Amino acid sequence: MNPNLTLVAQFIEFSLFIWFTARYIWPWLMRKIEERQKLIADGLAEAERGRSSLADAQKQTEVLLRDARARAQEIVVSAEKSASQRVEESKAQAKAEGERLVAAAKAQIEQEVQSAKQQLREQVATLAVSGAEKILRREVDAKSHADMLNQLKAQL
Amino acid sequence: MAAEHLTPSEYIGHHLTFFEKSIGDGGFWTLNLDTIIVSGILGFVSLGFFWWIAKSATSGVPSKRQAFAEICFDFIDGQVKGIFHGDRNKFVAPLAFTVGVWVLLMNAMDFLPVDWMSKVLPEHGFRIVPTADVNTTFALALTVWALMIGFAVKEKGVGGFIHELFCAPFGSNPLLWPLNFLFNLIEYISKPLSHSLRLFGNMYAGEIIFLLLWMMAAVGLVGSFFAIIFSFGWAIFHVLIVALQAYIFMMLTVVYIQMAHESH
């Protein structure tokens, strides 16, 4: 318990140590720790932002998906409609074509009947002429009786 | 053990002798080399360690070493934050850090067996606990005291400081001035005294108790056995005292400086 010059020496040591800590230790550690705190806070904020934007994206995706599904439905419906329409059309076309074919065939048949009738007329006239020739052998002249034969043909 | 050739009071006296170096006439012009050297080494090593960490500290993922420094840092910062309300990073927190680390280590020198040093330096006394030297604790307490007054003057101006000496705590009635001044005088004297003597007394007493316990070892094997048991018990208890006294010293330092900032 006898204070002596050591007091002064210890005072100097203490002052130097305080100065050293205040100058070289405390601010450096403080700066690094605060930097890290900021880093962590930023990271957390970033994560929070990321999470919310993910939720947004999910919501958007759902909307897009719903739209896409509705559109697909629409396309299917319209495709079905147009397909059945085309079937109807081709059916109608086929029917018309068939009718046309039938009509053409009928017309041809008609024409052939007509020409057959014509030939028959010709032959009947020839037959009649040759029959009459055979009957009248001498006096019948085909030329002089042509008018009369034509009249006969028209009557047939 | 050396004590076999000494009386108990000689043994204790030997361990309570400083390694003194006289540099002038009169008792005051003496340096306690043991105190100065041990405290200096402890300060250099501990603060150098923290400086070394702070120098290479990263704001990314810290190493375990840095994490240790940051735990110490954060503990002291938290304590100071709870007491001191100004800008603590400029001075007060580093001050608390210095006091806390340094005093803790100086107190912790009590764990080294005192007889080791008397083996190394048998003809000298060597007291390895700097805080069991009243010079150290007085130096610390008086530095804090000077800082306290300095901060009070800086905060309130010289006029404000003197005004507070006479007008606080009882009131500014001129009749109360002597009473206020007496009150403040006692406070300003008792603060450094209690601050320093609390630490000194605890460390000194701890040292004495160790010495007394180890003296039991002088009476033979049974005495040694009990000396070991009791010293072990006291050492465990002393761990608490060492840490607690360093903590109290640090906290009082901050409290005193905070009080200097408060105006009445």
Short mmCIF file of N, CA, C and O in Angstrom, two decimals, chain B residues 56-161:
data_model
loop_
_atom_site.label_atom_id
_atom_site.label_comp_id
_atom_site.label_asym_id
_atom_site.label_seq_id
_atom_site.Cartn_x
_atom_site.Cartn_y
_atom_site.Cartn_z
N SER B 56 -7.11 -8.18 -40.11
CA SER B 56 -7.45 -9.10 -41.20
C SER B 56 -8.92 -9.52 -41.14
O SER B 56 -9.29 -10.52 -41.72
N ALA B 57 -9.74 -8.71 -40.43
CA ALA B 57 -11.15 -9.09 -40.29
C ALA B 57 -11.86 -8.98 -41.63
O ALA B 57 -11.53 -8.13 -42.45
N THR B 58 -12.79 -9.86 -41.84
CA THR B 58 -13.56 -9.82 -43.07
C THR B 58 -15.03 -9.58 -42.73
O THR B 58 -15.49 -9.99 -41.67
N SER B 59 -15.71 -8.93 -43.65
CA SER B 59 -17.14 -8.73 -43.42
C SER B 59 -17.94 -9.92 -43.96
O SER B 59 -19.15 -9.97 -43.79
N GLY B 60 -17.24 -10.87 -44.57
CA GLY B 60 -17.94 -12.08 -45.03
C GLY B 60 -18.04 -13.10 -43.91
O GLY B 60 -18.24 -12.74 -42.76
N VAL B 61 -17.88 -14.35 -44.25
CA VAL B 61 -17.97 -15.41 -43.24
C VAL B 61 -16.72 -15.34 -42.36
O VAL B 61 -15.61 -15.43 -42.87
N PRO B 62 -16.89 -15.13 -41.05
CA PRO B 62 -15.72 -14.95 -40.21
C PRO B 62 -15.06 -16.27 -39.84
O PRO B 62 -15.72 -17.31 -39.78
N SER B 63 -13.75 -16.20 -39.62
CA SER B 63 -13.06 -17.36 -39.09
C SER B 63 -13.43 -17.52 -37.62
O SER B 63 -14.03 -16.63 -37.02
N LYS B 64 -13.08 -18.66 -37.04
CA LYS B 64 -13.41 -18.89 -35.63
C LYS B 64 -12.69 -17.88 -34.75
O LYS B 64 -13.24 -17.42 -33.75
N ARG B 65 -11.48 -17.53 -35.16
CA ARG B 65 -10.71 -16.57 -34.39
C ARG B 65 -11.44 -15.23 -34.39
O ARG B 65 -11.60 -14.59 -33.34
N GLN B 66 -11.88 -14.85 -35.57
CA GLN B 66 -12.59 -13.57 -35.66
C GLN B 66 -13.91 -13.61 -34.91
O GLN B 66 -14.31 -12.63 -34.29
N ALA B 67 -14.56 -14.77 -34.97
CA ALA B 67 -15.82 -14.91 -34.25
C ALA B 67 -15.60 -14.72 -32.76
O ALA B 67 -16.39 -14.08 -32.07
N PHE B 68 -14.47 -15.24 -32.26
CA PHE B 68 -14.16 -15.06 -30.84
C PHE B 68 -14.02 -13.57 -30.53
O PHE B 68 -14.61 -13.06 -29.58
N ALA B 69 -13.23 -12.88 -31.38
CA ALA B 69 -13.04 -11.44 -31.15
C ALA B 69 -14.37 -10.71 -31.21
O ALA B 69 -14.62 -9.78 -30.43
N GLU B 70 -15.23 -11.16 -32.13
CA GLU B 70 -16.51 -10.47 -32.27
C GLU B 70 -17.43 -10.73 -31.09
O GLU B 70 -18.23 -9.88 -30.71
N ILE B 71 -17.30 -11.92 -30.50
CA ILE B 71 -18.11 -12.20 -29.30
C ILE B 71 -17.68 -11.26 -28.18
O ILE B 71 -18.52 -10.66 -27.50
N CYS B 72 -16.36 -11.14 -27.97
CA CYS B 72 -15.85 -10.21 -26.94
C CYS B 72 -16.35 -8.79 -27.25
O CYS B 72 -16.86 -8.09 -26.38
N PHE B 73 -16.16 -8.41 -28.49
CA PHE B 73 -16.55 -7.08 -28.95
C PHE B 73 -18.03 -6.83 -28.67
O PHE B 73 -18.42 -5.82 -28.09
N ASP B 74 -18.83 -7.79 -29.08
CA ASP B 74 -20.28 -7.61 -28.98
C ASP B 74 -20.72 -7.56 -27.53
O ASP B 74 -21.61 -6.80 -27.17
N PHE B 75 -20.08 -8.40 -26.69
CA PHE B 75 -20.43 -8.40 -25.27
C PHE B 75 -20.20 -7.02 -24.68
O PHE B 75 -21.08 -6.43 -24.05
N ILE B 76 -18.98 -6.49 -24.92
CA ILE B 76 -18.64 -5.20 -24.33
C ILE B 76 -19.49 -4.09 -24.95
O ILE B 76 -19.99 -3.21 -24.25
N ASP B 77 -19.68 -4.17 -26.25
CA ASP B 77 -20.51 -3.17 -26.92
C ASP B 77 -21.92 -3.16 -26.35
O ASP B 77 -22.50 -2.10 -26.11
N GLY B 78 -22.46 -4.35 -26.12
CA GLY B 78 -23.81 -4.44 -25.55
C GLY B 78 -23.88 -3.83 -24.16
O GLY B 78 -24.83 -3.11 -23.84
N GLN B 79 -22.85 -4.13 -23.35
CA GLN B 79 -22.84 -3.58 -21.99
C GLN B 79 -22.77 -2.05 -22.04
O GLN B 79 -23.50 -1.37 -21.31
N VAL B 80 -21.89 -1.54 -22.91
CA VAL B 80 -21.73 -0.08 -22.97
C VAL B 80 -23.01 0.56 -23.49
O VAL B 80 -23.45 1.59 -22.99
N LYS B 81 -23.62 -0.10 -24.48
CA LYS B 81 -24.84 0.45 -25.07
C LYS B 81 -25.93 0.60 -24.02
O LYS B 81 -26.70 1.55 -24.05
N GLY B 82 -25.98 -0.35 -23.09
CA GLY B 82 -27.01 -0.31 -22.06
C GLY B 82 -26.84 0.84 -21.09
O GLY B 82 -27.79 1.26 -20.45
N ILE B 83 -25.60 1.33 -20.96
CA ILE B 83 -25.35 2.35 -19.95
C ILE B 83 -25.15 3.71 -20.57
O ILE B 83 -25.73 4.70 -20.13
N PHE B 84 -24.33 3.74 -21.61
CA PHE B 84 -23.90 5.03 -22.15
C PHE B 84 -24.76 5.40 -23.35
O PHE B 84 -24.95 4.59 -24.25
N HIS B 85 -25.28 6.64 -23.36
CA HIS B 85 -26.25 6.99 -24.38
C HIS B 85 -25.71 7.89 -25.47
O HIS B 85 -26.46 8.29 -26.35
N GLY B 86 -24.43 8.29 -25.36
CA GLY B 86 -23.88 9.15 -26.40
C GLY B 86 -23.31 8.32 -27.54
O GLY B 86 -23.69 7.16 -27.75
N ASP B 87 -22.42 8.94 -28.32
CA ASP B 87 -21.72 8.20 -29.37
C ASP B 87 -20.61 7.41 -28.70
O ASP B 87 -19.56 7.92 -28.36
N ARG B 88 -20.87 6.11 -28.53
CA ARG B 88 -19.94 5.33 -27.73
C ARG B 88 -18.75 4.86 -28.55
O ARG B 88 -17.71 4.53 -28.00
N ASN B 89 -18.88 4.84 -29.87
CA ASN B 89 -17.82 4.22 -30.67
C ASN B 89 -16.56 5.06 -30.75
O ASN B 89 -15.50 4.56 -31.06
N LYS B 90 -16.72 6.36 -30.48
CA LYS B 90 -15.55 7.22 -30.61
C LYS B 90 -14.57 6.97 -29.48
O LYS B 90 -13.37 6.85 -29.72
N PHE B 91 -15.07 6.89 -28.27
CA PHE B 91 -14.12 6.74 -27.18
C PHE B 91 -14.56 5.77 -26.09
O PHE B 91 -13.77 4.95 -25.63
N VAL B 92 -15.82 5.85 -25.67
CA VAL B 92 -16.21 5.17 -24.44
C VAL B 92 -16.15 3.65 -24.59
O VAL B 92 -15.63 2.95 -23.71
N ALA B 93 -16.63 3.16 -25.73
CA ALA B 93 -16.60 1.71 -25.92
C ALA B 93 -15.17 1.18 -26.04
O ALA B 93 -14.85 0.17 -25.41
N PRO B 94 -14.30 1.83 -26.80
CA PRO B 94 -12.91 1.36 -26.79
C PRO B 94 -12.28 1.41 -25.40
O PRO B 94 -11.50 0.52 -25.04
N LEU B 95 -12.63 2.44 -24.65
CA LEU B 95 -12.12 2.52 -23.27
C LEU B 95 -12.57 1.31 -22.47
O LEU B 95 -11.78 0.66 -21.79
N ALA B 96 -13.87 1.02 -22.56
CA ALA B 96 -14.40 -0.13 -21.82
C ALA B 96 -13.74 -1.42 -22.28
O ALA B 96 -13.43 -2.31 -21.48
N PHE B 97 -13.49 -1.50 -23.58
CA PHE B 97 -12.84 -2.70 -24.14
C PHE B 97 -11.43 -2.86 -23.56
O PHE B 97 -11.05 -3.94 -23.10
N THR B 98 -10.69 -1.76 -23.57
CA THR B 98 -9.33 -1.81 -23.02
C THR B 98 -9.36 -2.23 -21.56
O THR B 98 -8.63 -3.14 -21.14
N VAL B 99 -10.23 -1.56 -20.79
CA VAL B 99 -10.29 -1.86 -19.36
C VAL B 99 -10.69 -3.31 -19.14
O VAL B 99 -10.04 -4.04 -18.38
N GLY B 100 -11.73 -3.72 -19.83
CA GLY B 100 -12.24 -5.08 -19.61
C GLY B 100 -11.19 -6.13 -19.91
O GLY B 100 -10.90 -7.00 -19.07
N VAL B 101 -10.59 -6.05 -21.10
CA VAL B 101 -9.63 -7.07 -21.51
C VAL B 101 -8.39 -7.04 -20.62
O VAL B 101 -7.93 -8.06 -20.11
N TRP B 102 -7.90 -5.85 -20.41
CA TRP B 102 -6.63 -5.72 -19.70
C TRP B 102 -6.78 -6.12 -18.24
O TRP B 102 -5.97 -6.90 -17.71
N VAL B 103 -7.80 -5.60 -17.58
CA VAL B 103 -7.98 -5.91 -16.16
C VAL B 103 -8.28 -7.39 -15.98
O VAL B 103 -7.77 -8.01 -15.04
N LEU B 104 -9.07 -7.94 -16.90
CA LEU B 104 -9.37 -9.38 -16.78
C LEU B 104 -8.08 -10.19 -16.81
O LEU B 104 -7.86 -11.09 -15.99
N LEU B 105 -7.22 -9.86 -17.75
CA LEU B 105 -5.98 -10.63 -17.87
C LEU B 105 -5.05 -10.38 -16.68
O LEU B 105 -4.40 -11.30 -16.19
N MET B 106 -5.01 -9.14 -16.22
CA MET B 106 -4.15 -8.86 -15.06
C MET B 106 -4.65 -9.60 -13.83
O MET B 106 -3.87 -10.17 -13.08
N ASN B 107 -5.99 -9.61 -13.67
CA ASN B 107 -6.54 -10.38 -12.56
C ASN B 107 -6.22 -11.86 -12.71
O ASN B 107 -5.95 -12.56 -11.73
N ALA B 108 -6.30 -12.32 -13.96
CA ALA B 108 -6.15 -13.75 -14.19
C ALA B 108 -4.74 -14.23 -13.85
O ALA B 108 -4.52 -15.44 -13.70
N MET B 109 -3.79 -13.32 -13.73
CA MET B 109 -2.44 -13.74 -13.34
C MET B 109 -2.44 -14.39 -11.96
O MET B 109 -1.49 -15.09 -11.59
N ASP B 110 -3.51 -14.16 -11.23
CA ASP B 110 -3.64 -14.79 -9.91
C ASP B 110 -3.68 -16.31 -10.00
O ASP B 110 -3.42 -17.00 -9.01
N PHE B 111 -4.00 -16.83 -11.18
CA PHE B 111 -4.08 -18.29 -11.30
C PHE B 111 -2.72 -18.94 -11.39
O PHE B 111 -2.60 -20.14 -11.22
N LEU B 112 -1.72 -18.14 -11.75
CA LEU B 112 -0.38 -18.74 -11.81
C LEU B 112 0.12 -18.95 -10.39
O LEU B 112 -0.01 -18.06 -9.55
N PRO B 113 0.70 -20.10 -10.13
CA PRO B 113 1.22 -20.34 -8.77
C PRO B 113 2.32 -19.33 -8.45
O PRO B 113 3.25 -19.14 -9.24
N VAL B 114 2.21 -18.69 -7.28
CA VAL B 114 3.16 -17.64 -6.95
C VAL B 114 4.57 -18.18 -6.79
O VAL B 114 5.55 -17.47 -6.97
N ASP B 115 4.67 -19.45 -6.44
CA ASP B 115 6.01 -19.98 -6.16
C ASP B 115 6.83 -20.20 -7.42
O ASP B 115 8.05 -20.36 -7.34
N TRP B 116 6.18 -20.20 -8.59
CA TRP B 116 6.97 -20.33 -9.82
C TRP B 116 7.95 -19.17 -9.97
O TRP B 116 9.13 -19.36 -10.26
N MET B 117 7.44 -17.97 -9.72
CA MET B 117 8.28 -16.79 -9.91
C MET B 117 9.41 -16.77 -8.91
O MET B 117 10.53 -16.35 -9.21
N SER B 118 9.16 -17.26 -7.69
CA SER B 118 10.25 -17.24 -6.70
C SER B 118 11.29 -18.32 -7.00
O SER B 118 12.40 -18.27 -6.48
N LYS B 119 10.93 -19.29 -7.86
CA LYS B 119 11.96 -20.23 -8.34
C LYS B 119 12.83 -19.54 -9.40
O LYS B 119 14.05 -19.74 -9.45
N VAL B 120 12.17 -18.72 -10.24
CA VAL B 120 12.93 -18.06 -11.31
C VAL B 120 13.81 -16.95 -10.73
O VAL B 120 14.97 -16.79 -11.13
N LEU B 121 13.22 -16.18 -9.82
CA LEU B 121 13.96 -15.05 -9.25
C LEU B 121 14.00 -15.22 -7.73
O LEU B 121 13.27 -14.56 -7.01
N PRO B 122 14.82 -16.11 -7.23
CA PRO B 122 14.75 -16.44 -5.80
C PRO B 122 15.16 -15.27 -4.89
O PRO B 122 14.65 -15.15 -3.78
N GLU B 123 16.05 -14.41 -5.36
CA GLU B 123 16.55 -13.38 -4.43
C GLU B 123 15.69 -12.12 -4.45
O GLU B 123 15.86 -11.25 -3.63
N HIS B 124 14.78 -12.03 -5.47
CA HIS B 124 13.90 -10.88 -5.53
C HIS B 124 12.49 -11.29 -5.18
O HIS B 124 12.11 -12.45 -5.34
N GLY B 125 11.72 -10.31 -4.77
CA GLY B 125 10.29 -10.56 -4.74
C GLY B 125 9.77 -10.34 -6.17
O GLY B 125 10.36 -9.63 -6.95
N PHE B 126 8.71 -11.02 -6.51
CA PHE B 126 8.10 -10.76 -7.83
C PHE B 126 6.62 -11.01 -7.70
O PHE B 126 6.18 -12.14 -7.53
N ARG B 127 5.85 -9.96 -7.79
CA ARG B 127 4.39 -10.14 -7.67
C ARG B 127 3.81 -10.05 -9.06
O ARG B 127 3.88 -9.04 -9.76
N ILE B 128 3.18 -11.15 -9.43
CA ILE B 128 2.80 -11.30 -10.83
C ILE B 128 1.42 -10.72 -11.11
O ILE B 128 1.04 -10.57 -12.26
N VAL B 129 0.66 -10.39 -10.07
CA VAL B 129 -0.69 -9.86 -10.30
C VAL B 129 -0.64 -8.33 -10.26
O VAL B 129 -0.58 -7.75 -9.20
N PRO B 130 -0.68 -7.66 -11.41
CA PRO B 130 -0.55 -6.19 -11.40
C PRO B 130 -1.70 -5.50 -10.67
O PRO B 130 -1.50 -4.44 -10.10
N THR B 131 -2.89 -6.13 -10.69
CA THR B 131 -4.02 -5.46 -10.04
C THR B 131 -3.99 -5.65 -8.53
O THR B 131 -4.82 -5.07 -7.84
N ALA B 132 -3.09 -6.47 -8.04
CA ALA B 132 -2.93 -6.54 -6.59
C ALA B 132 -1.89 -5.51 -6.14
O ALA B 132 -1.45 -5.53 -5.01
N ASP B 133 -1.50 -4.65 -7.06
CA ASP B 133 -0.64 -3.52 -6.72
C ASP B 133 -1.51 -2.29 -6.76
O ASP B 133 -2.17 -1.99 -7.76
N VAL B 134 -1.51 -1.56 -5.64
CA VAL B 134 -2.42 -0.42 -5.54
C VAL B 134 -2.08 0.64 -6.59
O VAL B 134 -2.93 1.43 -6.99
N ASN B 135 -0.84 0.64 -7.05
CA ASN B 135 -0.46 1.63 -8.07
C ASN B 135 -1.25 1.44 -9.35
O ASN B 135 -1.70 2.40 -9.97
N THR B 136 -1.41 0.19 -9.76
CA THR B 136 -2.15 -0.08 -10.99
C THR B 136 -3.59 0.38 -10.85
O THR B 136 -4.12 1.10 -11.71
N THR B 137 -4.23 -0.05 -9.78
CA THR B 137 -5.65 0.26 -9.66
C THR B 137 -5.86 1.76 -9.50
O THR B 137 -6.80 2.33 -10.03
N PHE B 138 -4.93 2.40 -8.74
CA PHE B 138 -5.05 3.86 -8.62
C PHE B 138 -4.85 4.53 -9.96
O PHE B 138 -5.57 5.48 -10.31
N ALA B 139 -3.85 4.06 -10.70
CA ALA B 139 -3.59 4.68 -12.01
C ALA B 139 -4.83 4.57 -12.89
O ALA B 139 -5.24 5.54 -13.54
N LEU B 140 -5.44 3.39 -12.91
CA LEU B 140 -6.63 3.20 -13.74
C LEU B 140 -7.78 4.09 -13.25
O LEU B 140 -8.42 4.78 -14.04
N ALA B 141 -8.01 4.04 -11.94
CA ALA B 141 -9.14 4.78 -11.40
C ALA B 141 -8.95 6.28 -11.58
O ALA B 141 -9.89 7.00 -11.89
N LEU B 142 -7.71 6.76 -11.41
CA LEU B 142 -7.47 8.19 -11.56
C LEU B 142 -7.58 8.61 -13.02
O LEU B 142 -8.05 9.72 -13.32
N THR B 143 -7.17 7.73 -13.92
CA THR B 143 -7.35 8.05 -15.34
C THR B 143 -8.83 8.19 -15.65
O THR B 143 -9.26 9.15 -16.32
N VAL B 144 -9.60 7.24 -15.17
CA VAL B 144 -11.04 7.30 -15.40
C VAL B 144 -11.62 8.56 -14.75
O VAL B 144 -12.49 9.23 -15.32
N TRP B 145 -11.11 8.87 -13.57
CA TRP B 145 -11.58 10.06 -12.85
C TRP B 145 -11.30 11.31 -13.67
O TRP B 145 -12.15 12.18 -13.82
N ALA B 146 -10.08 11.40 -14.20
CA ALA B 146 -9.72 12.56 -15.02
C ALA B 146 -10.59 12.62 -16.26
O ALA B 146 -11.06 13.70 -16.67
N LEU B 147 -10.83 11.47 -16.87
CA LEU B 147 -11.70 11.43 -18.06
C LEU B 147 -13.10 11.90 -17.70
O LEU B 147 -13.75 12.63 -18.45
N MET B 148 -13.54 11.47 -16.51
CA MET B 148 -14.88 11.83 -16.04
C MET B 148 -15.00 13.34 -15.94
O MET B 148 -15.96 13.94 -16.46
N ILE B 149 -14.01 13.97 -15.30
CA ILE B 149 -14.05 15.43 -15.17
C ILE B 149 -13.91 16.08 -16.54
O ILE B 149 -14.63 17.04 -16.86
N GLY B 150 -13.03 15.52 -17.35
CA GLY B 150 -12.84 16.07 -18.69
C GLY B 150 -14.12 16.03 -19.48
O GLY B 150 -14.51 17.02 -20.12
N PHE B 151 -14.82 14.91 -19.44
CA PHE B 151 -16.07 14.79 -20.19
C PHE B 151 -17.14 15.72 -19.62
O PHE B 151 -17.92 16.31 -20.38
N ALA B 152 -17.16 15.85 -18.28
CA ALA B 152 -18.14 16.74 -17.67
C ALA B 152 -17.91 18.16 -18.14
O ALA B 152 -18.86 18.87 -18.51
N VAL B 153 -16.66 18.58 -18.17
CA VAL B 153 -16.35 19.95 -18.59
C VAL B 153 -16.66 20.13 -20.08
O VAL B 153 -17.24 21.12 -20.51
N LYS B 154 -16.30 19.12 -20.85
CA LYS B 154 -16.53 19.19 -22.30
C LYS B 154 -18.04 19.27 -22.59
O LYS B 154 -18.48 19.98 -23.49
N GLU B 155 -18.79 18.52 -21.80
CA GLU B 155 -20.22 18.40 -22.05
C GLU B 155 -20.97 19.67 -21.60
O GLU B 155 -21.88 20.13 -22.28
N LYS B 156 -20.56 20.23 -20.43
CA LYS B 156 -21.34 21.32 -19.83
C LYS B 156 -20.59 22.63 -19.85
O LYS B 156 -21.15 23.66 -19.43
N GLY B 157 -19.35 22.65 -20.27
CA GLY B 157 -18.56 23.87 -20.20
C GLY B 157 -18.03 24.05 -18.79
O GLY B 157 -18.52 23.43 -17.83
N VAL B 158 -17.02 24.89 -18.65
CA VAL B 158 -16.43 25.08 -17.32
C VAL B 158 -17.47 25.67 -16.38
O VAL B 158 -17.62 25.25 -15.23
N GLY B 159 -18.23 26.64 -16.89
CA GLY B 159 -19.25 27.27 -16.05
C GLY B 159 -20.29 26.27 -15.59
O GLY B 159 -20.65 26.23 -14.42
N GLY B 160 -20.73 25.46 -16.53
CA GLY B 160 -21.75 24.46 -16.19
C GLY B 160 -21.22 23.47 -15.17
O GLY B 160 -21.94 23.05 -14.26
N PHE B 161 -19.96 23.10 -15.33
CA PHE B 161 -19.37 22.14 -14.39
C PHE B 161 -19.33 22.72 -12.99
O PHE B 161 -19.74 22.07 -12.02
#
